[in-house]
XYZ file of C-alpha atoms in Angstrom:
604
model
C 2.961 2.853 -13.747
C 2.179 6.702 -13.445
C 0.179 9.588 -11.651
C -3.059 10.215 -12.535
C -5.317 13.234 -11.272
C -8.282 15.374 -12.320
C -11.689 16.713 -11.612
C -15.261 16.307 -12.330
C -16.361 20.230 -11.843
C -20.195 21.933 -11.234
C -19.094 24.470 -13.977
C -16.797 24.390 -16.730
C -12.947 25.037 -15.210
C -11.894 28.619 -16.044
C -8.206 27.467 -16.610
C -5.925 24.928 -16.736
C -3.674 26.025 -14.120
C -5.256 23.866 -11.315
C -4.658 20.799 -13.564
C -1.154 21.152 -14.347
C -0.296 22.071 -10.684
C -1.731 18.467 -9.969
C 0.417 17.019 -12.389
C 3.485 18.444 -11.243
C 3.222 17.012 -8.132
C 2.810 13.699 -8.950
C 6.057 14.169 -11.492
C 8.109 11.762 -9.030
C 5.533 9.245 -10.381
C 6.089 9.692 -13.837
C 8.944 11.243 -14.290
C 8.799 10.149 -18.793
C 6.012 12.635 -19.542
C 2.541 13.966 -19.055
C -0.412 14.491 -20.573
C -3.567 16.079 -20.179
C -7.741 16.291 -21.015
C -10.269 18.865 -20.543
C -13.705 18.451 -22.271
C -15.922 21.252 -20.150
C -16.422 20.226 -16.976
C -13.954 17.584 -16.923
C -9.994 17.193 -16.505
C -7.590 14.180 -16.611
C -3.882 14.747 -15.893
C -1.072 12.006 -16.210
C 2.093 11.616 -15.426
C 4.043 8.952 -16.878
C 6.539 6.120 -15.926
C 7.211 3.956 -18.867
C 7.069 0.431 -18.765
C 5.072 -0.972 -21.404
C 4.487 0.252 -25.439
C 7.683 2.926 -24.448
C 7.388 4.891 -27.681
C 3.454 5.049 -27.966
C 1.633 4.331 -24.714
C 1.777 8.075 -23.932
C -1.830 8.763 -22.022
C -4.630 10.096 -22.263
C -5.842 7.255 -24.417
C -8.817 7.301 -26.867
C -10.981 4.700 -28.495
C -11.960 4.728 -31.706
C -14.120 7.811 -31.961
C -12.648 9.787 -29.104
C -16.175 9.264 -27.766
C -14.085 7.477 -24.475
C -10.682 9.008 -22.952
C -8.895 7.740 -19.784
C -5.938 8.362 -17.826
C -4.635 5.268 -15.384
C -1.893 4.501 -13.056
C -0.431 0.160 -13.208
C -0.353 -2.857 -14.877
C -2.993 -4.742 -16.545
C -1.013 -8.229 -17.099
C -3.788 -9.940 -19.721
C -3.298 -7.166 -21.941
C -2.828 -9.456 -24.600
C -5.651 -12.075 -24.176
C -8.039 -9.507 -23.901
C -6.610 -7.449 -26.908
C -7.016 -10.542 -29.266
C -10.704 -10.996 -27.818
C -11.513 -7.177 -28.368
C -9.947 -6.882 -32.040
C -11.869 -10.549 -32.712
C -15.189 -8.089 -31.666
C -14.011 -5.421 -34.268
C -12.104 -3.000 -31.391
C -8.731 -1.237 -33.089
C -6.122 -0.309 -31.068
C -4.036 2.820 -31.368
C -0.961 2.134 -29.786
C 0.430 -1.150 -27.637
C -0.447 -0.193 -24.389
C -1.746 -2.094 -21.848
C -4.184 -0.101 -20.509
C -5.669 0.756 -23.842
C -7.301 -2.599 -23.228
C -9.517 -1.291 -20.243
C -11.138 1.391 -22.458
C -11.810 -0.939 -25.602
C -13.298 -3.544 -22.553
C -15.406 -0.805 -21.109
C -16.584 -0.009 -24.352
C -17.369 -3.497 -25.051
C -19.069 -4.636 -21.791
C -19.766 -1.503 -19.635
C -19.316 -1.777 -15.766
C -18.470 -5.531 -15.682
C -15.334 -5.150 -18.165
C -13.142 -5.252 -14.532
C -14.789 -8.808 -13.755
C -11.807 -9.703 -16.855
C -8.759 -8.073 -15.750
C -6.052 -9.266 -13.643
C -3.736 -6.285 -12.608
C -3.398 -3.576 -10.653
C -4.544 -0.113 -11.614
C -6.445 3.268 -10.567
C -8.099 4.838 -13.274
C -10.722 7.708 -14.814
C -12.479 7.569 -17.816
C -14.429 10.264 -19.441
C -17.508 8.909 -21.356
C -17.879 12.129 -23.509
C -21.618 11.066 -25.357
C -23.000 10.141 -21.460
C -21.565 12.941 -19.866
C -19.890 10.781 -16.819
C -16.582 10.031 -15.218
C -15.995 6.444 -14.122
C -13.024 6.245 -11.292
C -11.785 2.621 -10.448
C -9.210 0.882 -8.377
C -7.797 -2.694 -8.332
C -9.168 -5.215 -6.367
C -6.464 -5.205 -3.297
C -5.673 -1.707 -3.416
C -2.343 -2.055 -4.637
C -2.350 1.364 -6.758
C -3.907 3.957 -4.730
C -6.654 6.905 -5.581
C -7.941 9.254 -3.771
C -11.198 11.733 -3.993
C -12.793 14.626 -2.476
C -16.346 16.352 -2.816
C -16.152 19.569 -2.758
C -18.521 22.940 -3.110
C -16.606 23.055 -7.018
C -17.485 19.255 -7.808
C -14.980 16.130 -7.123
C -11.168 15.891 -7.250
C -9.668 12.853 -7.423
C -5.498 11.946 -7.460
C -3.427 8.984 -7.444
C -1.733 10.981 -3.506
C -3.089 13.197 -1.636
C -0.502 16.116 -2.372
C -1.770 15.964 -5.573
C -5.120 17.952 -4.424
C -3.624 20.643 -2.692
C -4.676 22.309 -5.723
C -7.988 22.207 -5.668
C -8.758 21.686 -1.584
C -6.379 24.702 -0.506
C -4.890 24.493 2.933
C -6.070 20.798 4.371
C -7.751 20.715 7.720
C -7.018 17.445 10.024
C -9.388 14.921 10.500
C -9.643 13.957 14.161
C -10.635 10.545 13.117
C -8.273 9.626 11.180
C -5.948 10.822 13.330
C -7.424 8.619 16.125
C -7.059 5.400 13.976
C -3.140 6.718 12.979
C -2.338 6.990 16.794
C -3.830 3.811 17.658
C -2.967 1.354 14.457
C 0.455 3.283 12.797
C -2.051 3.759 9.772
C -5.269 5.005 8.876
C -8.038 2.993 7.886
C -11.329 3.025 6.359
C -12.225 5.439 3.822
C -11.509 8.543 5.413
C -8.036 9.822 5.571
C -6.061 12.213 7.786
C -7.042 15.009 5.558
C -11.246 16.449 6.437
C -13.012 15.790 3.790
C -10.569 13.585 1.687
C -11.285 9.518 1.422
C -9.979 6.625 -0.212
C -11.616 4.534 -2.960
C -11.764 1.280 -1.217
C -10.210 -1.545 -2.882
C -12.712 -3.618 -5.580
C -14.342 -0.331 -6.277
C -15.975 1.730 -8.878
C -17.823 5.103 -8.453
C -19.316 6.770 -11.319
C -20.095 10.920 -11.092
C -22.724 12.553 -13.548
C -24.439 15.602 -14.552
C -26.845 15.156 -11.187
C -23.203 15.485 -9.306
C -23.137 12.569 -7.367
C -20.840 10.183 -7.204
C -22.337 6.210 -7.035
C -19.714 3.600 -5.532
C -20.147 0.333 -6.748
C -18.199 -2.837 -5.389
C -17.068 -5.169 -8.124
C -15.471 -7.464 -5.884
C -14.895 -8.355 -2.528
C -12.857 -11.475 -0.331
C -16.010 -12.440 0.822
C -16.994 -14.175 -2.446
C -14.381 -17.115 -1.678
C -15.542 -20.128 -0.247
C -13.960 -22.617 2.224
C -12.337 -25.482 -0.260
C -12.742 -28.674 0.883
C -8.894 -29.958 -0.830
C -6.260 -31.953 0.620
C -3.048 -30.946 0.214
C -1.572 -32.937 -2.847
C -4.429 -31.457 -4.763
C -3.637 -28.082 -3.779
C 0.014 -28.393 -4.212
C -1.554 -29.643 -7.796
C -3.416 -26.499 -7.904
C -0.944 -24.278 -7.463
C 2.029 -24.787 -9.493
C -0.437 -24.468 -12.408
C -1.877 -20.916 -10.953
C 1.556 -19.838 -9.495
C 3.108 -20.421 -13.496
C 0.499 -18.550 -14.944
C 1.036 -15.734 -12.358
C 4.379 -14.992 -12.538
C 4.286 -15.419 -16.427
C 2.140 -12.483 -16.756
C 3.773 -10.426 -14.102
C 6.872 -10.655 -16.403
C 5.292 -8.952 -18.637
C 7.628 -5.797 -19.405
C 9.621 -3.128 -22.163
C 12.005 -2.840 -19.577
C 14.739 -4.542 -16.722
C 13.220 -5.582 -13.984
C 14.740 -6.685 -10.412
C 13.744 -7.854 -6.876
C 13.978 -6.776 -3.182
C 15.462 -10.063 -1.164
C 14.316 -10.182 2.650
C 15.675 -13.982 2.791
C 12.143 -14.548 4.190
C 10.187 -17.091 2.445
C 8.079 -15.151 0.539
C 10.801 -12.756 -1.763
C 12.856 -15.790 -1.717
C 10.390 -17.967 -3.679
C 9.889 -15.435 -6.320
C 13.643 -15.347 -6.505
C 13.132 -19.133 -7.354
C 10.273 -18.592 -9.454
C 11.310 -15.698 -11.700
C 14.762 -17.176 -11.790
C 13.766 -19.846 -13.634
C 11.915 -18.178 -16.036
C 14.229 -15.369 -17.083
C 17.312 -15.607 -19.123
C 20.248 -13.438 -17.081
C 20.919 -13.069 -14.035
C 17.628 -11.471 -11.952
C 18.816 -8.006 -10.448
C 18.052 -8.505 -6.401
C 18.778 -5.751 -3.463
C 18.600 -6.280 -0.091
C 19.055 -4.094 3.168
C 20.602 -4.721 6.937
C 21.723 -3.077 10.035
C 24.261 -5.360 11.417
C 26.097 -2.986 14.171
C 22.822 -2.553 15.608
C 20.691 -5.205 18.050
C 17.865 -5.954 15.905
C 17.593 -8.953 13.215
C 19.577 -8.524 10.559
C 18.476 -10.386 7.465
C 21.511 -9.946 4.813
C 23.092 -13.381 5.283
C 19.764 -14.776 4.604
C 19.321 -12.682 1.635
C 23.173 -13.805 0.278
C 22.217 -17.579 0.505
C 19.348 -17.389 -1.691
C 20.820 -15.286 -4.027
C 23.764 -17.425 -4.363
C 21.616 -20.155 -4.508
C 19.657 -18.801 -7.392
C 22.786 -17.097 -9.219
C 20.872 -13.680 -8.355
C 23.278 -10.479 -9.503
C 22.958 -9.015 -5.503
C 23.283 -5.765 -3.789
C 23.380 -5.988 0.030
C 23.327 -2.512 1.540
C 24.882 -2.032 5.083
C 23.489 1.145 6.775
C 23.917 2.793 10.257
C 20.558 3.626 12.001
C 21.179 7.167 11.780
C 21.639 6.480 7.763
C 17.629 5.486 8.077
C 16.848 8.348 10.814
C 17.449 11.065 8.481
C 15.500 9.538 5.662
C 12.191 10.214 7.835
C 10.582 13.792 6.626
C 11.151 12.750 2.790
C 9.924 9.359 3.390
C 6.692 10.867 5.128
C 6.502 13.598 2.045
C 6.275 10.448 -0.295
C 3.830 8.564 1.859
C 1.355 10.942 2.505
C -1.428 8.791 3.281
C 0.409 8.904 7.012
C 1.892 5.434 8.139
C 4.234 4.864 10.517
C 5.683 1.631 9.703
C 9.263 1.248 10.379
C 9.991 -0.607 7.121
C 9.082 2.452 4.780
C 12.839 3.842 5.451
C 14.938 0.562 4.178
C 12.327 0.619 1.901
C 12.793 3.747 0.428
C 16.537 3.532 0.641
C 16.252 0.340 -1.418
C 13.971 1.911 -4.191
C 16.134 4.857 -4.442
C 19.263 2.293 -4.938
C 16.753 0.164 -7.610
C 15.772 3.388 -9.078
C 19.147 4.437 -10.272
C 19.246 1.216 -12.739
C 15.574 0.029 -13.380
C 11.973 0.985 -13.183
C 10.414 -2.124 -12.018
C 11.194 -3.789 -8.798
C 9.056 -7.014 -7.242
C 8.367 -7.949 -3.990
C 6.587 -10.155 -1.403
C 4.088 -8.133 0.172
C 0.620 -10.345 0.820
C 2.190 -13.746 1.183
C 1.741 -13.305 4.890
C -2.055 -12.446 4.978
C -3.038 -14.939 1.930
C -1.474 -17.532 3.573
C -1.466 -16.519 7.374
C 2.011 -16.409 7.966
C 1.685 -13.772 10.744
C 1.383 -15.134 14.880
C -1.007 -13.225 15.744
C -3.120 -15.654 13.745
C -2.567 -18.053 16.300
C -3.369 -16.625 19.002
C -4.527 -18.717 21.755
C -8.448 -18.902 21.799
C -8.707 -17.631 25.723
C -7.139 -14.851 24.720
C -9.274 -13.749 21.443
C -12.277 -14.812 23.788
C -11.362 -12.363 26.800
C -10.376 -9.522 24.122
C -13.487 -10.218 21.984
C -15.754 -10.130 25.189
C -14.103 -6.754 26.046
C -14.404 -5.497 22.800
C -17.521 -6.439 20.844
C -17.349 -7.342 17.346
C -13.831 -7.717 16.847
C -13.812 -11.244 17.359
C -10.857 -10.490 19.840
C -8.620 -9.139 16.898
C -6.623 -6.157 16.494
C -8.177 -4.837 19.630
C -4.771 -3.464 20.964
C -3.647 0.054 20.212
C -0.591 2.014 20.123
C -1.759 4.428 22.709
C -4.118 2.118 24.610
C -1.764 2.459 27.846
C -1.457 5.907 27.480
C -3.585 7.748 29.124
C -6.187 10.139 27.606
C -4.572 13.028 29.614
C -2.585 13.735 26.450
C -5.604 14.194 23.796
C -6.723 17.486 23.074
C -11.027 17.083 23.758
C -11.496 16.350 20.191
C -9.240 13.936 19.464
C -10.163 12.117 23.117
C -13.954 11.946 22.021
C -12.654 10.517 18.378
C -10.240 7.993 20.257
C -13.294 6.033 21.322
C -14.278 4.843 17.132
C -10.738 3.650 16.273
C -11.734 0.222 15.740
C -14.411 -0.132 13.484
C -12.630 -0.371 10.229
C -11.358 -3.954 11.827
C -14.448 -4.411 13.319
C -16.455 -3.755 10.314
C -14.057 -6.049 8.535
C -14.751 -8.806 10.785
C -18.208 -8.292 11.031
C -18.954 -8.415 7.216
C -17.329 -12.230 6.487
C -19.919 -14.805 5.792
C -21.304 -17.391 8.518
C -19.535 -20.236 6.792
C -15.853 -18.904 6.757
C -13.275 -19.947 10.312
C -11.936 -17.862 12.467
C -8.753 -17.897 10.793
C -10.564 -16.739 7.601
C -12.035 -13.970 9.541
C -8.552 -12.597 10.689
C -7.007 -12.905 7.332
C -10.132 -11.073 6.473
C -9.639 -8.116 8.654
C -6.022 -7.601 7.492
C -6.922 -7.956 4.062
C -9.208 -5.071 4.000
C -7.392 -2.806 6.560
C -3.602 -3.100 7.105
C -2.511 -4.834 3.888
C -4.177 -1.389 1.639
C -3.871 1.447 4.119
C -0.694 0.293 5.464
C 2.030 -2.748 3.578
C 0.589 -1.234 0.022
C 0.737 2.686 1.125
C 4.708 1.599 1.740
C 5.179 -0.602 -1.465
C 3.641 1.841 -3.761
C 4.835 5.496 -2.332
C 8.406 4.531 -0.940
C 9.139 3.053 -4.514
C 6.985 5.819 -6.911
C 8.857 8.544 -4.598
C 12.217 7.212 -6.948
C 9.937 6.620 -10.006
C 9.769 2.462 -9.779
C 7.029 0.496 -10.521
C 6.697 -2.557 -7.786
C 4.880 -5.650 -8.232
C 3.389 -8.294 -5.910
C 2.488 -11.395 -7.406
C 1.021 -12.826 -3.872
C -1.740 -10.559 -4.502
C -3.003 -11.536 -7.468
C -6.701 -11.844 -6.578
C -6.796 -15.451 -8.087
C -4.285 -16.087 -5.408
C -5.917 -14.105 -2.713
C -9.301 -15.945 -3.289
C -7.037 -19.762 -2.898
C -4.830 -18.907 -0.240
C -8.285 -18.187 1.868
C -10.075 -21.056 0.914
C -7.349 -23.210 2.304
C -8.564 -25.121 5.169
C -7.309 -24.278 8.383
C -4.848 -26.869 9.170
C -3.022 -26.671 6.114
C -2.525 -22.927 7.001
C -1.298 -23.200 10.495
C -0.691 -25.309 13.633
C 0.106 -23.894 17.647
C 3.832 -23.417 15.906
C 4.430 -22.296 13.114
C 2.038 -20.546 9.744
C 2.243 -20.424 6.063
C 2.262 -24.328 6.417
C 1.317 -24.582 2.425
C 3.470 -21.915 1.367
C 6.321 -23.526 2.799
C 5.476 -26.854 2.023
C 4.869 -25.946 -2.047
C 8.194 -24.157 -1.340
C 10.245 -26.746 -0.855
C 10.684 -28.141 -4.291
C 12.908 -24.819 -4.670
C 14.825 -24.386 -1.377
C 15.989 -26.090 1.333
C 13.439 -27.004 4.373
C 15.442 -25.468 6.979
C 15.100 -22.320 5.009
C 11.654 -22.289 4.870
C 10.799 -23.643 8.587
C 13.131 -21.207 10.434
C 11.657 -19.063 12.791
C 10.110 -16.233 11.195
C 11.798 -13.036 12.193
C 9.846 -10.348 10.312
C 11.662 -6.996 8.846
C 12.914 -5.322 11.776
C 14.537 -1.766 11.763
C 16.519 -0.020 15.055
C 13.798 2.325 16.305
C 14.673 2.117 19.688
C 18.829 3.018 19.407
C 16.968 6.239 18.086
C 14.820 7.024 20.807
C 17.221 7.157 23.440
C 20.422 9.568 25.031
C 20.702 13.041 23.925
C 18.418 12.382 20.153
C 15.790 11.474 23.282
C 16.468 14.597 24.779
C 16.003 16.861 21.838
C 13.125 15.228 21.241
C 11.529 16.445 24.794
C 12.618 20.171 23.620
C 11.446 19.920 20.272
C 8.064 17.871 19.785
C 6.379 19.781 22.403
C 6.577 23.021 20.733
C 5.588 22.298 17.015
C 1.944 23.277 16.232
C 0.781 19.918 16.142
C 1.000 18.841 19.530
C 0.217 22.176 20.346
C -3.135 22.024 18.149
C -4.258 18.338 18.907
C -1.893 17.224 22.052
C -0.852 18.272 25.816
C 2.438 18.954 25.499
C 3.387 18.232 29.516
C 1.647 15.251 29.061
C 4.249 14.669 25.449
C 6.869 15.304 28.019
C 5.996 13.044 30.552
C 5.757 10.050 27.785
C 9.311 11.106 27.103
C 10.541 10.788 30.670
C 9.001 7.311 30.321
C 11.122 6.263 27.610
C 14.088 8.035 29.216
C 13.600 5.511 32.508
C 11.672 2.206 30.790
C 12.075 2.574 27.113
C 8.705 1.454 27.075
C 6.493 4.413 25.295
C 9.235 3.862 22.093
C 5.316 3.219 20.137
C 3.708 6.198 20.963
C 6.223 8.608 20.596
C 7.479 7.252 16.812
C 4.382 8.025 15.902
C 3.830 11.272 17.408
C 7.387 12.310 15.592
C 5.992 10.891 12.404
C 2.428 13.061 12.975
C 3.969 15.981 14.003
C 7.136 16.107 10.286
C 3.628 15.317 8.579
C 1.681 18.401 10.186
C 4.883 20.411 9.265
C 4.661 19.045 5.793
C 1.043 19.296 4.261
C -0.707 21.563 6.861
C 1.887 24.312 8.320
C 3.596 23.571 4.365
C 2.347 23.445 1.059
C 3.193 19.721 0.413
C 6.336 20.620 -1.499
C 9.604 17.665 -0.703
C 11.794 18.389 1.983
C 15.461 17.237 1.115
C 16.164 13.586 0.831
C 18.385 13.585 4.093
C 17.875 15.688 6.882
C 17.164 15.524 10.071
C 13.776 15.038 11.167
C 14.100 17.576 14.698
C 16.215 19.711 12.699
C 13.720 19.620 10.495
C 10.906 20.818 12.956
C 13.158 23.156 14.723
C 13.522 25.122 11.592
């Protein structure tokens, strides 16, 4: 698990300087070392986190003849199958590494080498004798890259901080602002930043001499198919898959631990990794219990006693997670506004002071539609998909779709209008024979679970240099999950019927069929008395309400939530916006302190 960075440039670079600076600010994710390449034209940086091959998986790597080198950020879990394959085919191996494997695979079947891995990764490699620069990313999107065109040639970075560098002082993009307002994240392959876009998941691009960069996708959802399988057979299924899964996610030089929700899906890889380890698994769980929301630590306790777990349970106050928010937007950068990314980030700073690799259950709620608004009653996704076309009467609701457009600057009005069509695009592109329900797993797949869940699991946990893993999104388990028929997914009441039913060889049913509660956090005690009040002074007079907003019209929404409480949406994410303005556009991307603050922090 690492940073990666670099450059594909029109002329040869002058001096290393840009490259370095890259590095450097991607240290937090690889805080054991770096490394770097330059060949003409071309740069790779890397910044290290050690987990596997400790003493000699330093990168760049080279094959045989130096004729390949690549930098890459995650874990490919087959390393060792597809080592003994490549060394049966004559390949040697300098060090243990597993990602030496993906250049001696490249080398031995070009493009479709990826069709064999199972991991998760973002890498570059330089094919020196063809004079091109491959960039891939994992098939979910659970390690991020990033990439720019530019007048000099392309950039490309594991975050976006990481190509300050090269871009200079980033303009916003009204956009992806738009899509931030309206969905807490930004989605689709543009960003917040002009000019700066994501490598969609299941992606390669490759960038030659002519200067253009060719994106090619290597794999989508959309090749599952609808399985006709009752559900002994898939119970059948699974265990085999889920063993095989978890074996190879175990796969590490160093301790490894979990975060605990008590929810079903962290507590069944309690249960599952439990029984395959030999001490006691490390688990770390967080809770607000003098506040009003859910708290979730007694659920965590029982499973960890249950599975002789050695457990953490952190107690915080709200205003313990409040002043967490500017260095928990720093580490982000790809701008989300998900409530979870502070408990988040407390726990991987916590994990980060003992270990470097930390699991948890992120996708077990998309795979296996666990969430309710997958059972949504069909009037309703009728009326909402008549009113909005394409979306098949999903994710059709917005943030700020109550608010009105009095409070847009002109540009970002006329943008407000296109927020939707990354989740109407992702609805739109599922094949004729998949359901409904396949169709709204669908849309989250591609949108919310990479630009939002996986934004939090990967930059709240690399800000504290720890490596997390997510089993539930292996693709092999992506691809059955999906295929599931309908009615062993949900019914009116309850979802994640199969899930919960394979589950309950390891806890008890009453566990597992509770109510699901989600991860909630105490947003609203924030937004309220005299904090609310500062707020009003504050927010109005930073640059970027002043630049994309009304500020009377900020004001107003403020009086709302002063009377109703009811505009506690709208202006969370206008606070997050405006500490992330302050950050990368007014600042040079540089990390504010780890507490402090956040309209302190503007006021400054």
């Amino acid at each position: 698990m690492c940073g990666i960075a670099g450059y594909y440039l029109k002329a040869p670079a002058d001096d290393r300087s840009r490259l370095t600076e890259m590095a450097r600010r991607l240290a937090h994710r690889g805080p054991d070392g770096s490394g770097f390449h330059e060949a003409g034209r071309v740069g790779l940086a890397h910044t290290r986190l050690a987990i596997i091959d400790l003493a000699g998986g330093a990168q760049p790597l080279y094959n045989e003849d130096r004729a390949l080198v690549l930098v890459a950020n995650g874990e490919v879990y087959n390393y060792l199958e597809l080592r003994t394959e490549l060394e049966s085919l004559g390949h040697r191996f300098a060090t243990h590494s597993d990602c030496e494997t993906l250049l001696h695979a490249y080398e031995a079947w070009g493009e479709a080498f990826l069709d064999r891995v199972l991991g998760m990764y973002a890498f570059a490699l330089h094919d020196v004798n063809r004079g091109e620069l491959l960039i891939g990313r994992d098939r979910l999107g659970i390690k991020p890259l990033y990439y720019a065109l530019t007048p000099q040639g392309l950039a490309f970075a594991s975050e976006l901080k990481a190509l300050r560098p090269l871009l200079g002082r980033p303009e916003v993009d009204a956009l992806g602002l738009a899509r931030f307002l309206q969905a807490n994240f930004t989605s689709g392959p543009g960003t917040l930043m002009r000019g700066v876009e994501r490598l969609p998941p299941g992606h390669i691009g490759r960038m030659g001499a002519d200067g253009v960069l060719h994106l090619r996708r290597y794999w989508s959802p959309t090749q599952t198919r609808p399985a006709g399988i009752d559900l002994d057979e898939a119970l059948e299924v699974f265990d085999t898959l889920m063993d095989e899964v978890i074996t190879i996610h175990l796969r590490s030089d160093v301790p490894f631990g979990l975060f605990l929700s008590g929810g079903v899906d962290s507590s069944l890889l309690a249960a599952l990794i439990s029984h395959k380890v030999d001490q006691p698994l490390r688990t770390w769980s967080v809770g607000f219990p003098a506040s009003g929301v859910h708290n979730e630590l007694a659920a965590a306790a029982a499973v960890a006693e249950r599975f002789h777990t050695r457990h953490t349970a952190l107690e915080v106050s709200a205003r313990d997670m409040l002043d967490r928010l500017p260095h928990a937007i720093w580490a982000a950068d790809d701008l989300s506004a998900d409530y979870a990314n502070l408990p988040v980030s407390l726990l991987a700073e916590r994990a980060g002071a003992e270990l470097k690799v930390v699991f948890s259950g992120e996708g077990g709620d998309e795979v296996f539609a666990g969430y309710g608004r997958y059972r949504m009653p069909w009037i309703r996704r009728v009326l909402a998909g008549l009113r909005h076309h394409g979306s098949g009467g999903f994710r059709t609701r917005g943030v700020f779709s109550r608010v009105g457009r009095d409070l847009f600057q002109p540009e970002l009005a006329r943008a407000m209008s296109a927020w939707r069509a990354p989740f109407v695009q992702g609805w739109g592109e599922t094949p004729a024979d998949w359901t409904d329900l396949m169709r709204r797993q669908h849309v989250d797949i591609v949108t919310w679970l990479p630009d939002d869940l996986l934004v939090k699991a990967d930059r709240m946990l690399m800000a504290w240099g720890v490596e997390g893993r997510v089993p539930f999104l292996d693709h092999r388990v992506v691809e059955f999950g999906l295929a599931l028929p309908d009615g062993l997914k949900v019914d009116a009441r309850s979802g994640k019927r199969f899930l919960k039913r394979w589950g309950e060889r390891f806890l008890p049913r009453e566990h597992l069929w509770s109510h699901k509660k989600g991860f909630t956090v105490p947003v609203g005690e924030w937004l309220r008395g005299e904090w609310l009040e500062r707020y009003g002074r504050v927010v109005p007079q930073t640059a970027a309400v002043q630049d994309w907003f009304h500020p009377g019209a900020v004001r107003r929404l403020v009086e709302v939530q002063r009377r109703s409480g009811r505009m506690t949406g709208p202006l969370w994410a206008l606070l997050n916006f405006t500490l992330w303005y302050r950050l990368f556009v007014e600042g040079d991307g540089e990390a504010p302190p780890r507490l402090r603050d956040p309209l302190d922090f503007l006021a400054d």
